[in-house]
Structure formats: structure tokens, C-alpha cells
mmCIF file of C-alpha atoms (C1' of nucleotides) and ligand atoms in Angstrom:
data_model
loop_
_atom_site.group_PDB
_atom_site.id
_atom_site.type_symbol
_atom_site.label_atom_id
_atom_site.label_comp_id
_atom_site.label_asym_id
_atom_site.label_seq_id
_atom_site.Cartn_x
_atom_site.Cartn_y
_atom_site.Cartn_z
ATOM 1 C CA MET A 1 13.351 18.903 -21.015
ATOM 2 C CA SER A 2 16.368 17.828 -19.464
ATOM 3 C CA THR A 3 16.554 16.756 -16.584
ATOM 4 C CA GLU A 4 18.622 20.252 -15.546
ATOM 5 C CA GLU A 5 16.243 22.031 -16.943
ATOM 6 C CA ARG A 6 14.043 20.280 -14.637
ATOM 7 C CA LEU A 7 15.617 20.574 -11.364
ATOM 8 C CA GLU A 8 15.914 24.739 -12.302
ATOM 9 C CA ARG A 9 12.361 24.495 -12.507
ATOM 10 C CA ALA A 10 11.901 22.848 -9.104
ATOM 11 C CA MET A 11 14.783 25.099 -7.572
ATOM 12 C CA ARG A 12 12.618 28.321 -9.183
ATOM 13 C CA LEU A 13 9.090 27.127 -7.645
ATOM 14 C CA CYS A 14 10.020 26.381 -4.618
ATOM 15 C CA THR A 15 12.658 29.313 -3.903
ATOM 16 C CA GLY A 16 9.330 30.995 -5.368
ATOM 17 C CA ARG A 17 7.318 29.651 -2.475
ATOM 18 C CA GLY A 18 9.616 30.413 0.576
ATOM 19 C CA ALA A 19 10.708 27.005 0.227
ATOM 20 C CA ARG A 20 13.973 25.237 0.430
ATOM 21 C CA LEU A 21 14.879 22.884 -1.749
ATOM 22 C CA THR A 22 18.151 21.453 -0.432
ATOM 23 C CA PRO A 23 20.782 19.643 -1.878
ATOM 24 C CA GLN A 24 19.258 16.416 -0.274
ATOM 25 C CA ARG A 25 16.027 17.327 -1.473
ATOM 26 C CA ALA A 26 17.216 17.503 -4.817
ATOM 27 C CA ARG A 27 18.814 15.228 -4.971
ATOM 28 C CA VAL A 28 16.015 12.376 -4.193
ATOM 29 C CA LEU A 29 14.232 14.810 -7.169
ATOM 30 C CA ARG A 30 17.334 14.035 -9.597
ATOM 31 C CA ILE A 31 17.297 10.096 -8.510
ATOM 32 C CA LEU A 32 13.559 10.311 -9.642
ATOM 33 C CA ILE A 33 13.923 12.403 -12.446
ATOM 34 C CA GLU A 34 16.536 10.068 -14.317
ATOM 35 C CA ALA A 35 14.883 6.716 -13.014
ATOM 36 C CA GLU A 36 11.953 7.659 -15.367
ATOM 37 C CA ARG A 37 10.076 5.257 -13.895
ATOM 38 C CA PRO A 38 8.708 5.061 -10.447
ATOM 39 C CA LEU A 39 11.035 3.612 -7.619
ATOM 40 C CA GLY A 40 10.407 2.792 -4.327
ATOM 41 C CA ALA A 41 12.006 4.803 -0.838
ATOM 42 C CA TYR A 42 14.149 1.531 -0.516
ATOM 43 C CA GLU A 43 15.800 2.502 -4.088
ATOM 44 C CA ILE A 44 16.098 5.798 -3.775
ATOM 45 C CA LEU A 45 18.054 4.765 -0.971
ATOM 46 C CA ALA A 46 19.730 2.472 -2.186
ATOM 47 C CA GLU A 47 20.860 4.930 -5.095
ATOM 48 C CA MET A 48 22.219 7.363 -2.365
ATOM 49 C CA ALA A 49 24.014 5.423 -0.710
ATOM 50 C CA GLY A 50 26.021 4.805 -3.399
ATOM 51 C CA GLY A 51 29.228 6.622 -3.012
ATOM 52 C CA GLN A 52 29.056 7.725 0.242
ATOM 53 C CA ARG A 53 27.835 6.707 3.750
ATOM 54 C CA ALA A 54 24.864 4.935 3.954
ATOM 55 C CA LEU A 55 21.828 7.100 4.871
ATOM 56 C CA ALA A 56 18.664 5.958 7.341
ATOM 57 C CA PRO A 57 15.120 5.515 5.643
ATOM 58 C CA PRO A 58 13.689 8.488 7.943
ATOM 59 C CA THR A 59 16.181 10.715 5.187
ATOM 60 C CA VAL A 60 14.225 9.931 2.109
ATOM 61 C CA TYR A 61 10.891 9.348 3.913
ATOM 62 C CA ARG A 62 11.157 13.356 4.839
ATOM 63 C CA ALA A 63 13.121 14.432 1.216
ATOM 64 C CA LEU A 64 9.702 12.991 -0.387
ATOM 65 C CA GLU A 65 7.153 14.116 2.439
ATOM 66 C CA PHE A 66 8.915 17.493 1.049
ATOM 67 C CA LEU A 67 8.931 16.819 -2.354
ATOM 68 C CA LEU A 68 4.989 15.417 -2.215
ATOM 69 C CA ALA A 69 3.949 18.737 -0.316
ATOM 70 C CA GLN A 70 5.555 21.157 -3.519
ATOM 71 C CA GLY A 71 3.966 18.837 -5.657
ATOM 72 C CA LEU A 72 6.986 17.911 -7.371
ATOM 73 C CA VAL A 73 6.280 14.409 -6.858
ATOM 74 C CA HIS A 74 3.537 12.002 -6.518
ATOM 75 C CA ARG A 75 2.962 8.845 -4.927
ATOM 76 C CA LEU A 76 1.548 5.738 -7.034
ATOM 77 C CA GLU A 77 -0.700 3.587 -3.942
ATOM 78 C CA THR A 78 -0.773 1.251 -5.899
ATOM 79 C CA LEU A 79 3.235 0.373 -6.084
ATOM 80 C CA ASN A 80 3.998 1.620 -2.694
ATOM 81 C CA ALA A 81 6.644 4.283 -5.050
ATOM 82 C CA PHE A 82 7.724 7.492 -6.307
ATOM 83 C CA ILE A 83 7.264 9.649 -9.751
ATOM 84 C CA ASP A 84 8.231 13.126 -10.458
ATOM 85 C CA CYS A 85 5.777 15.236 -12.012
ATOM 86 C CA ARG A 86 6.186 16.722 -15.599
ATOM 87 C CA HIS A 87 4.430 19.606 -14.666
ATOM 88 C CA PRO A 88 4.733 21.032 -11.350
ATOM 89 C CA GLU A 89 3.598 24.375 -12.042
ATOM 90 C CA ARG A 90 0.224 23.946 -10.177
ATOM 91 C CA PRO A 91 -1.938 21.531 -8.896
ATOM 92 C CA HIS A 92 -3.715 19.211 -11.131
ATOM 93 C CA PRO A 93 -5.434 16.132 -10.957
ATOM 94 C CA ALA A 94 -2.970 13.522 -11.271
ATOM 95 C CA GLN A 95 -4.090 10.049 -12.794
ATOM 96 C CA PHE A 96 -1.513 7.314 -13.725
ATOM 97 C CA LEU A 97 -1.826 4.269 -16.278
ATOM 98 C CA ILE A 98 -0.175 1.912 -14.855
ATOM 99 C CA CYS A 99 2.070 -0.725 -16.871
ATOM 100 C CA SER A 100 1.906 -4.221 -15.183
ATOM 101 C CA ALA A 101 4.374 -5.581 -18.034
ATOM 102 C CA CYS A 102 7.091 -2.953 -18.587
ATOM 103 C CA GLY A 103 6.471 -0.988 -15.591
ATOM 104 C CA ARG A 104 5.971 2.018 -17.057
ATOM 105 C CA VAL A 105 3.832 4.966 -15.563
ATOM 106 C CA VAL A 106 2.119 7.576 -17.673
ATOM 107 C CA GLU A 107 0.652 10.739 -15.751
ATOM 108 C CA ILE A 108 -2.271 11.986 -17.711
ATOM 109 C CA ASP A 109 -4.304 14.988 -15.921
ATOM 110 C CA ASP A 110 -7.498 14.600 -17.234
ATOM 111 C CA GLU A 111 -10.128 17.197 -15.882
ATOM 112 C CA ALA A 112 -13.491 15.584 -17.499
ATOM 113 C CA ILE A 113 -12.344 12.443 -14.876
ATOM 114 C CA ALA A 114 -11.933 14.732 -12.134
ATOM 115 C CA ALA A 115 -14.703 16.602 -12.413
ATOM 116 C CA ARG A 116 -16.619 13.465 -13.079
ATOM 117 C CA LEU A 117 -15.402 12.317 -9.512
ATOM 118 C CA LEU A 118 -16.115 15.850 -8.098
ATOM 119 C CA ASP A 119 -19.632 15.446 -8.683
ATOM 120 C CA ALA A 120 -20.187 11.939 -7.502
ATOM 121 C CA ALA A 121 -18.281 12.774 -4.308
ATOM 122 C CA SER A 122 -20.745 16.065 -4.140
ATOM 123 C CA GLN A 123 -23.951 13.988 -4.689
ATOM 124 C CA SER A 124 -22.623 12.141 -1.886
ATOM 125 C CA GLY A 125 -22.064 15.041 0.896
ATOM 126 C CA PHE A 126 -18.132 14.142 0.448
ATOM 127 C CA ALA A 127 -16.006 17.883 0.415
ATOM 128 C CA PRO A 128 -13.002 15.583 -1.289
ATOM 129 C CA SER A 129 -9.213 16.285 -0.674
ATOM 130 C CA ARG A 130 -7.077 14.213 -2.498
ATOM 131 C CA LYS A 131 -8.236 12.061 -5.537
ATOM 132 C CA VAL A 132 -5.864 8.882 -6.564
ATOM 133 C CA VAL A 133 -6.844 7.648 -9.522
ATOM 134 C CA GLU A 134 -4.609 4.606 -10.697
ATOM 135 C CA VAL A 135 -4.873 2.259 -13.395
ATOM 136 C CA ILE A 136 -3.089 -1.410 -13.962
ATOM 137 C CA GLY A 137 -2.941 -2.302 -17.146
ATOM 138 C CA VAL A 138 -0.549 -3.004 -20.502
ATOM 139 C CA CYS A 139 0.682 -0.423 -22.441
ATOM 140 C CA GLU A 140 0.801 -0.240 -25.965
ATOM 141 C CA GLY A 141 4.565 -1.370 -26.583
ATOM 142 C CA CYS A 142 3.579 -4.405 -24.680
ATOM 143 C CA ARG A 143 1.156 -5.674 -26.435
ATOM 144 C CA MET B 1 -28.887 -7.178 4.567
ATOM 145 C CA SER B 2 -28.206 -8.959 7.069
ATOM 146 C CA THR B 3 -24.561 -10.477 8.451
ATOM 147 C CA GLU B 4 -26.263 -13.530 7.655
ATOM 148 C CA GLU B 5 -28.006 -13.019 4.193
ATOM 149 C CA ARG B 6 -24.669 -11.719 2.948
ATOM 150 C CA LEU B 7 -22.818 -14.799 4.146
ATOM 151 C CA GLU B 8 -25.410 -16.834 2.819
ATOM 152 C CA ARG B 9 -25.496 -14.948 -0.685
ATOM 153 C CA ALA B 10 -21.541 -14.942 -0.842
ATOM 154 C CA MET B 11 -21.645 -18.986 -0.536
ATOM 155 C CA ARG B 12 -24.715 -19.361 -3.491
ATOM 156 C CA LEU B 13 -21.737 -17.093 -5.607
ATOM 157 C CA CYS B 14 -19.284 -18.920 -4.556
ATOM 158 C CA THR B 15 -20.710 -22.378 -4.805
ATOM 159 C CA GLY B 16 -22.203 -21.933 -8.385
ATOM 160 C CA ARG B 17 -19.229 -20.768 -9.647
ATOM 161 C CA GLY B 18 -17.075 -23.904 -8.300
ATOM 162 C CA ALA B 19 -15.165 -22.055 -6.082
ATOM 163 C CA ARG B 20 -15.354 -23.135 -1.971
ATOM 164 C CA LEU B 21 -16.502 -20.534 0.468
ATOM 165 C CA THR B 22 -14.821 -22.669 3.331
ATOM 166 C CA PRO B 23 -15.328 -22.047 7.048
ATOM 167 C CA GLN B 24 -12.277 -19.824 7.425
ATOM 168 C CA ARG B 25 -12.779 -17.865 4.193
ATOM 169 C CA ALA B 26 -16.022 -17.368 5.545
ATOM 170 C CA ARG B 27 -15.142 -16.691 9.184
ATOM 171 C CA VAL B 28 -12.883 -13.689 7.398
ATOM 172 C CA LEU B 29 -15.801 -12.053 5.631
ATOM 173 C CA ARG B 30 -17.647 -11.817 8.305
ATOM 174 C CA ILE B 31 -15.117 -10.324 10.556
ATOM 175 C CA LEU B 32 -15.399 -7.940 7.511
ATOM 176 C CA ILE B 33 -19.086 -7.348 7.420
ATOM 177 C CA GLU B 34 -19.475 -7.347 10.646
ATOM 178 C CA ALA B 35 -16.650 -4.026 11.497
ATOM 179 C CA GLU B 36 -19.003 -1.812 9.027
ATOM 180 C CA ARG B 37 -15.904 -0.532 8.312
ATOM 181 C CA PRO B 38 -12.270 -1.391 6.123
ATOM 182 C CA LEU B 39 -9.513 -3.852 8.287
ATOM 183 C CA GLY B 40 -6.389 -4.534 7.934
ATOM 184 C CA ALA B 41 -4.964 -8.052 7.366
ATOM 185 C CA TYR B 42 -3.389 -7.523 11.054
ATOM 186 C CA GLU B 43 -6.784 -6.212 12.595
ATOM 187 C CA ILE B 44 -8.806 -9.318 10.796
ATOM 188 C CA LEU B 45 -6.137 -11.065 12.181
ATOM 189 C CA ALA B 46 -6.259 -10.504 15.903
ATOM 190 C CA GLU B 47 -10.121 -10.429 15.372
ATOM 191 C CA MET B 48 -9.602 -14.635 14.503
ATOM 192 C CA ALA B 49 -7.333 -14.675 17.191
ATOM 193 C CA GLY B 50 -10.088 -14.092 20.081
ATOM 194 C CA GLY B 51 -11.649 -17.449 21.456
ATOM 195 C CA GLN B 52 -8.274 -19.941 20.061
ATOM 196 C CA ARG B 53 -5.497 -20.143 19.082
ATOM 197 C CA ALA B 54 -3.585 -17.480 17.261
ATOM 198 C CA LEU B 55 -2.842 -17.846 13.558
ATOM 199 C CA ALA B 56 -0.067 -16.294 11.409
ATOM 200 C CA PRO B 57 -0.393 -13.688 8.914
ATOM 201 C CA PRO B 58 -0.610 -15.789 5.587
ATOM 202 C CA THR B 59 -3.757 -17.383 6.421
ATOM 203 C CA VAL B 60 -5.850 -14.253 6.812
ATOM 204 C CA TYR B 61 -3.727 -12.986 3.540
ATOM 205 C CA ARG B 62 -4.699 -16.537 1.596
ATOM 206 C CA ALA B 63 -8.274 -16.179 2.335
ATOM 207 C CA LEU B 64 -8.128 -11.919 1.501
ATOM 208 C CA GLU B 65 -6.890 -13.508 -1.927
ATOM 209 C CA PHE B 66 -9.862 -15.493 -2.492
ATOM 210 C CA LEU B 67 -12.493 -12.799 -1.573
ATOM 211 C CA LEU B 68 -10.935 -10.486 -3.912
ATOM 212 C CA ALA B 69 -10.404 -13.210 -6.311
ATOM 213 C CA GLN B 70 -14.044 -13.785 -5.902
ATOM 214 C CA GLY B 71 -15.270 -9.969 -5.566
ATOM 215 C CA LEU B 72 -16.334 -10.291 -2.066
ATOM 216 C CA VAL B 73 -14.534 -8.229 -1.042
ATOM 217 C CA HIS B 74 -12.371 -5.342 -2.239
ATOM 218 C CA ARG B 75 -9.093 -3.731 -1.187
ATOM 219 C CA LEU B 76 -8.445 -0.004 -0.265
ATOM 220 C CA GLU B 77 -5.535 0.976 -1.680
ATOM 221 C CA THR B 78 -4.364 4.205 0.284
ATOM 222 C CA LEU B 79 -5.113 2.469 3.563
ATOM 223 C CA ASN B 80 -3.425 -0.748 3.168
ATOM 224 C CA ALA B 81 -7.347 -2.280 4.302
ATOM 225 C CA PHE B 82 -10.152 -4.329 2.971
ATOM 226 C CA ILE B 83 -14.024 -3.677 2.536
ATOM 227 C CA ASP B 84 -16.367 -6.367 1.979
ATOM 228 C CA CYS B 85 -18.706 -5.182 -1.210
ATOM 229 C CA ARG B 86 -22.315 -4.408 -0.627
ATOM 230 C CA HIS B 87 -22.883 -6.294 -3.963
ATOM 231 C CA PRO B 88 -20.416 -9.009 -5.714
ATOM 232 C CA GLU B 89 -22.981 -10.443 -8.086
ATOM 233 C CA ARG B 90 -21.059 -8.841 -10.726
ATOM 234 C CA PRO B 91 -17.946 -7.329 -11.294
ATOM 235 C CA HIS B 92 -18.130 -3.133 -11.193
ATOM 236 C CA PRO B 93 -16.315 -0.461 -11.320
ATOM 237 C CA ALA B 94 -15.172 -0.270 -7.667
ATOM 238 C CA GLN B 95 -14.986 3.435 -6.452
ATOM 239 C CA PHE B 96 -14.305 4.563 -2.907
ATOM 240 C CA LEU B 97 -15.117 7.531 -1.093
ATOM 241 C CA ILE B 98 -12.764 7.608 2.103
ATOM 242 C CA CYS B 99 -13.510 9.843 5.308
ATOM 243 C CA SER B 100 -10.761 10.800 6.627
ATOM 244 C CA ALA B 101 -11.873 11.746 9.717
ATOM 245 C CA CYS B 102 -14.038 9.339 10.527
ATOM 246 C CA GLY B 103 -13.050 6.324 8.471
ATOM 247 C CA ARG B 104 -16.087 5.799 7.041
ATOM 248 C CA VAL B 105 -15.752 4.622 3.648
ATOM 249 C CA VAL B 106 -18.385 4.717 0.379
ATOM 250 C CA GLU B 107 -18.572 2.037 -2.224
ATOM 251 C CA ILE B 108 -19.463 4.262 -5.255
ATOM 252 C CA ASP B 109 -20.196 2.515 -8.553
ATOM 253 C CA ASP B 110 -20.069 5.250 -11.455
ATOM 254 C CA GLU B 111 -20.826 3.776 -14.553
ATOM 255 C CA ALA B 112 -19.384 7.240 -16.271
ATOM 256 C CA ILE B 113 -16.369 7.892 -14.413
ATOM 257 C CA ALA B 114 -15.499 4.315 -15.482
ATOM 258 C CA ALA B 115 -15.998 5.003 -18.954
ATOM 259 C CA ARG B 116 -14.043 8.327 -19.134
ATOM 260 C CA LEU B 117 -11.378 6.734 -17.648
ATOM 261 C CA LEU B 118 -11.494 3.996 -20.166
ATOM 262 C CA ASP B 119 -11.523 6.212 -22.601
ATOM 263 C CA ALA B 120 -8.697 8.018 -21.586
ATOM 264 C CA ALA B 121 -7.077 4.820 -21.324
ATOM 265 C CA SER B 122 -7.644 3.848 -24.909
ATOM 266 C CA GLN B 123 -6.040 7.329 -25.472
ATOM 267 C CA SER B 124 -2.876 6.668 -24.931
ATOM 268 C CA GLY B 125 -3.223 2.928 -26.347
ATOM 269 C CA PHE B 126 -3.570 0.955 -22.660
ATOM 270 C CA ALA B 127 -5.920 -1.748 -21.825
ATOM 271 C CA PRO B 128 -6.539 -1.871 -18.728
ATOM 272 C CA SER B 129 -7.065 -4.651 -15.962
ATOM 273 C CA ARG B 130 -7.738 -2.732 -13.319
ATOM 274 C CA LYS B 131 -9.139 0.322 -12.019
ATOM 275 C CA VAL B 132 -8.278 2.222 -8.788
ATOM 276 C CA VAL B 133 -10.563 4.974 -7.698
ATOM 277 C CA GLU B 134 -9.722 6.402 -3.578
ATOM 278 C CA VAL B 135 -11.505 9.739 -3.386
ATOM 279 C CA ILE B 136 -10.051 11.463 0.140
ATOM 280 C CA GLY B 137 -12.706 14.074 1.760
ATOM 281 C CA VAL B 138 -14.702 14.593 4.769
ATOM 282 C CA CYS B 139 -18.174 12.587 4.537
ATOM 283 C CA GLU B 140 -21.015 15.088 5.471
ATOM 284 C CA GLY B 141 -21.488 14.104 9.059
ATOM 285 C CA CYS B 142 -18.343 15.105 9.947
ATOM 286 C CA ARG B 143 -18.501 18.360 8.653
ATOM 287 C "C1'" DT C 1 26.744 37.402 17.571
ATOM 288 C "C1'" DA C 2 22.949 35.137 19.578
ATOM 289 C "C1'" DC C 3 18.810 33.005 19.085
ATOM 290 C "C1'" DA C 4 15.080 29.765 17.123
ATOM 291 C "C1'" DA C 5 13.167 27.244 13.569
ATOM 292 C "C1'" DA C 6 14.366 23.898 10.432
ATOM 293 C "C1'" DA C 7 16.504 20.443 8.154
ATOM 294 C "C1'" DC C 8 19.191 16.464 8.904
ATOM 295 C "C1'" DG C 9 21.288 12.484 11.192
ATOM 296 C "C1'" DT C 10 20.348 8.498 14.031
ATOM 297 C "C1'" DT C 11 18.736 4.202 16.318
ATOM 298 C "C1'" DA C 12 15.458 1.259 17.174
ATOM 299 C "C1'" DT C 13 11.117 -0.259 16.021
ATOM 300 C "C1'" DA C 14 6.261 -0.554 13.942
ATOM 301 C "C1'" DT C 15 3.499 -2.324 10.161
ATOM 302 C "C1'" DT C 16 2.486 -4.617 6.410
ATOM 303 C "C1'" DG C 17 3.362 -8.764 3.390
ATOM 304 C "C1'" DT C 18 5.714 -13.335 0.797
ATOM 305 C "C1'" DA C 19 8.618 -17.638 0.516
ATOM 306 C "C1'" DT C 20 8.569 -22.529 1.834
ATOM 307 C "C1'" DC C 21 7.788 -26.211 3.809
ATOM 308 C "C1'" DT C 22 4.697 -29.556 6.094
ATOM 309 C "C1'" DT C 23 0.419 -31.629 7.388
ATOM 310 C "C1'" DT C 24 -4.743 -32.308 7.313
ATOM 311 C "C1'" DT C 25 -9.162 -32.006 4.356
ATOM 312 C "C1'" DC C 26 -11.423 -32.795 0.283
ATOM 313 C "C1'" DG C 27 -13.403 -34.431 -3.941
ATOM 314 C "C1'" DT C 28 -12.262 -38.267 -7.292
ATOM 315 C "C1'" DC C 29 -12.347 -42.819 -9.114
ATOM 316 C "C1'" DA C 30 -10.614 -47.456 -8.905
ATOM 317 C "C1'" DT D 1 -14.404 -48.082 0.986
ATOM 318 C "C1'" DG D 2 -9.955 -47.113 0.083
ATOM 319 C "C1'" DA D 3 -6.463 -44.631 -2.337
ATOM 320 C "C1'" DC D 4 -4.842 -41.006 -4.545
ATOM 321 C "C1'" DG D 5 -4.027 -35.901 -6.317
ATOM 322 C "C1'" DA D 6 -5.421 -31.272 -5.936
ATOM 323 C "C1'" DA D 7 -6.889 -27.783 -2.475
ATOM 324 C "C1'" DA D 8 -6.389 -25.736 1.761
ATOM 325 C "C1'" DA D 9 -4.181 -24.503 5.906
ATOM 326 C "C1'" DG D 10 -0.761 -24.679 9.875
ATOM 327 C "C1'" DA D 11 4.215 -22.867 10.726
ATOM 328 C "C1'" DT D 12 8.684 -20.561 10.555
ATOM 329 C "C1'" DA D 13 10.824 -17.258 9.071
ATOM 330 C "C1'" DC D 14 11.945 -13.037 6.637
ATOM 331 C "C1'" DA D 15 11.180 -9.222 3.456
ATOM 332 C "C1'" DA D 16 9.414 -4.804 2.043
ATOM 333 C "C1'" DT D 17 7.576 -0.836 3.841
ATOM 334 C "C1'" DA D 18 7.079 3.489 7.036
ATOM 335 C "C1'" DT D 19 7.796 5.794 11.306
ATOM 336 C "C1'" DA D 20 8.988 7.314 16.110
ATOM 337 C "C1'" DA D 21 11.599 9.413 19.108
ATOM 338 C "C1'" DC D 22 15.567 12.829 20.217
ATOM 339 C "C1'" DG D 23 19.654 14.380 19.253
ATOM 340 C "C1'" DT D 24 22.748 17.539 16.428
ATOM 341 C "C1'" DT D 25 23.902 20.578 13.072
ATOM 342 C "C1'" DT D 26 22.698 24.266 9.670
ATOM 343 C "C1'" DT D 27 20.150 28.555 8.215
ATOM 344 C "C1'" DG D 28 18.135 32.129 8.173
ATOM 345 C "C1'" DT D 29 17.509 36.461 10.763
ATOM 346 C "C1'" DA D 30 17.281 39.680 14.462
HETATM 347 ZN ZN1 LIG E 1 1.477 15.783 -12.024
HETATM 348 ZN ZN1 LIG E 2 4.144 -1.692 -20.962
HETATM 349 ZN ZN1 LIG E 3 -17.722 -3.810 -5.015
HETATM 350 ZN ZN1 LIG E 4 -17.492 11.172 8.449
#
DNA sequence: TACAAAACGTTATATTGTATCTTTTCGTCA
DNA sequence: TGACGAAAAGATACAATATAACGTTTTGTA
């Protein structure tokens, strides 16, 4: 699926929800899609600055906040970075494999893990709202 | 298990490994144990400053680095905070339930989750080194 | 066209984490 | 015991990440 197709899908999703994927927000999403790796907020900022007047951090953080809320991107807690979601149509357990050698990230959405986690939380009387699962390791290509 | 007992256990573990739990490091560990909640590095720093000359951030970060390496504390990625481990005798899957209302954190060590996660990683050709599992939600008492 | 809400711009600042170099402490062994 | 090298701690400066606060522009709508 091409960058353009993904952007169009994102636009459809947003309009369908009454949310506005403004040019600014779409630009941040495009940068993340084209990067094909997680980017820090300030990396995105640097990308956006290229070619026009410099923008300030809140611009990027606000766009990211929107994109996160729409499920179009995920935040990687262990990297303080952001990555676009490959299937943002519906909410899903967001679980990540992060290669510490090449930096590449794979999103897996294993329902069994999510279910087991929910189960464990319930046993402790816990009502989960967000599940962070990030596995740091070395990918196949890097071994 | 009392604070003193935990500190003694930590000391035993370290000496048994040829690692040095210096007064400085023990102090950081004590602060974390007595807090009974996760603390940020700068919160620890503030605690340590009480009563004597101010210390600098690297002091705390270095102590934390040591304590993390010894498995005496864990880092909570979603909070940028640290918490002492209740059973540091051996390595274990560190999974956390974090209450967004009261801030309390429960460490669960569910081998099934860890195994399922390892399985999923293997299927993607991934050799995991560290697994971060943090569930944000609302605890029983806060509902 | 007026209006209110949402989005955006701008400045300043808060929070978290490191790099680097110096000084001190500690264990080891001549 | 005293010299020595390694580990730890002190100190300064700074980098990286994130948000507060407030004013301006844009946008959809009545
Ligand atoms: Zn996703
Ligand atoms: Zn790799
Ligand atoms: Zn633990
Ligand atoms: Zn609670």
C-alpha cells in the first residue's frame, strides 16, 4: 500500500468520524509514513522545517496528539518516538518488536497476548484502558 | 517484609555477585522502597538533597543504572519513573499494572504472558532481550 | 455576514537525561 | 604498609523531550 493510498485511507477514516485531517496533520502523517521507522517529535519537526519557516514544538506535538487519538499513529514508549499504524481502521492491541541493532519496528497485534493481559489485570481488580507492550531485541536480519 | 529486611537482602544479593551496593546506591534504593510508589529521578534527587548538600542528576542516574542492572529496581517507561522490585532474587518478566487515578503500581510476573510474547517474537524472527509490559488502567480501590 | 469553536503560531519554560572531566574511595599486591 | 589502578562519586554544562500560556487565524455554521 502506497504512501498516497494510506493518506487517502486516513482522510476517509477521519472524515467518516467528523475529524479533520488538516494539511498540517496530514503532513506529519506523511513524514511518518515515508520514514518507515519511528521518528522522535523533534525529528519530525526538523523534516517540517525543511523548505519553509521554522515551526515550534507544539505544532508537532498537537498534530501527534490528534493522530494518536485517531489511531493513525502509535507512540513507542521505550523510544520516545512515533510510528504510523498499518491498519488504523479499528482499535487493536498495539504490540511492538523493536530491533536494537537496526532500529526497525514491527507492529504485531496478537489478540491472545492482549486477552491474557486483560485476564491478568482483571484478576488484580484492574480495569485496563491502555496496554503498552514493547519487546526490545534483535531482528532476523541483524543476527 | 520490612524496609531493613529488603535492604539487607539487596546487600546479600550484591555481595554474592561481587557487586558493590554502596551507601549512595543503598540510599537510592531505600528511598524507592519507602516511597511505595514510583518515583522520578528528580524526585529521588530531591529526597537525597534533604539534609545535606545538593547532589547532581548524574549521581541519581548512576545509582539507578546500577540498581537496574542488579534487578533491584524496575523502570516504568510510561511514567519515566522507577520502582523497587519485590523479589529481586532472580530475573523475571516484569509486568506492571499502573493506576492512572491513584498512581499505585502492581508488579505481576505472569510467565504465560512472557511465554506468549516470546513465541510471537520468535515467529517474527526476533530474539528478545527485554520485554516491556505496562497496563494503564484503574485499580479496584479507585472504582 | 456575524459568531463560536477549532486549529495554529509564538514565546517561554518545565522535565528528563547525558557528556565530560576531576576528585575521591576502594581493593590489590609489591 | 604504601603505591597503584579501577571503580565510584562530585561537579559543570548541556542535550533531548515535552508542555504551559496566550494571542491570532481559520473554519464551519446560523
Ligand atoms: Zn496499529
Ligand atoms: Zn535489525
Ligand atoms: Zn521485579
Ligand atoms: Zn487506584
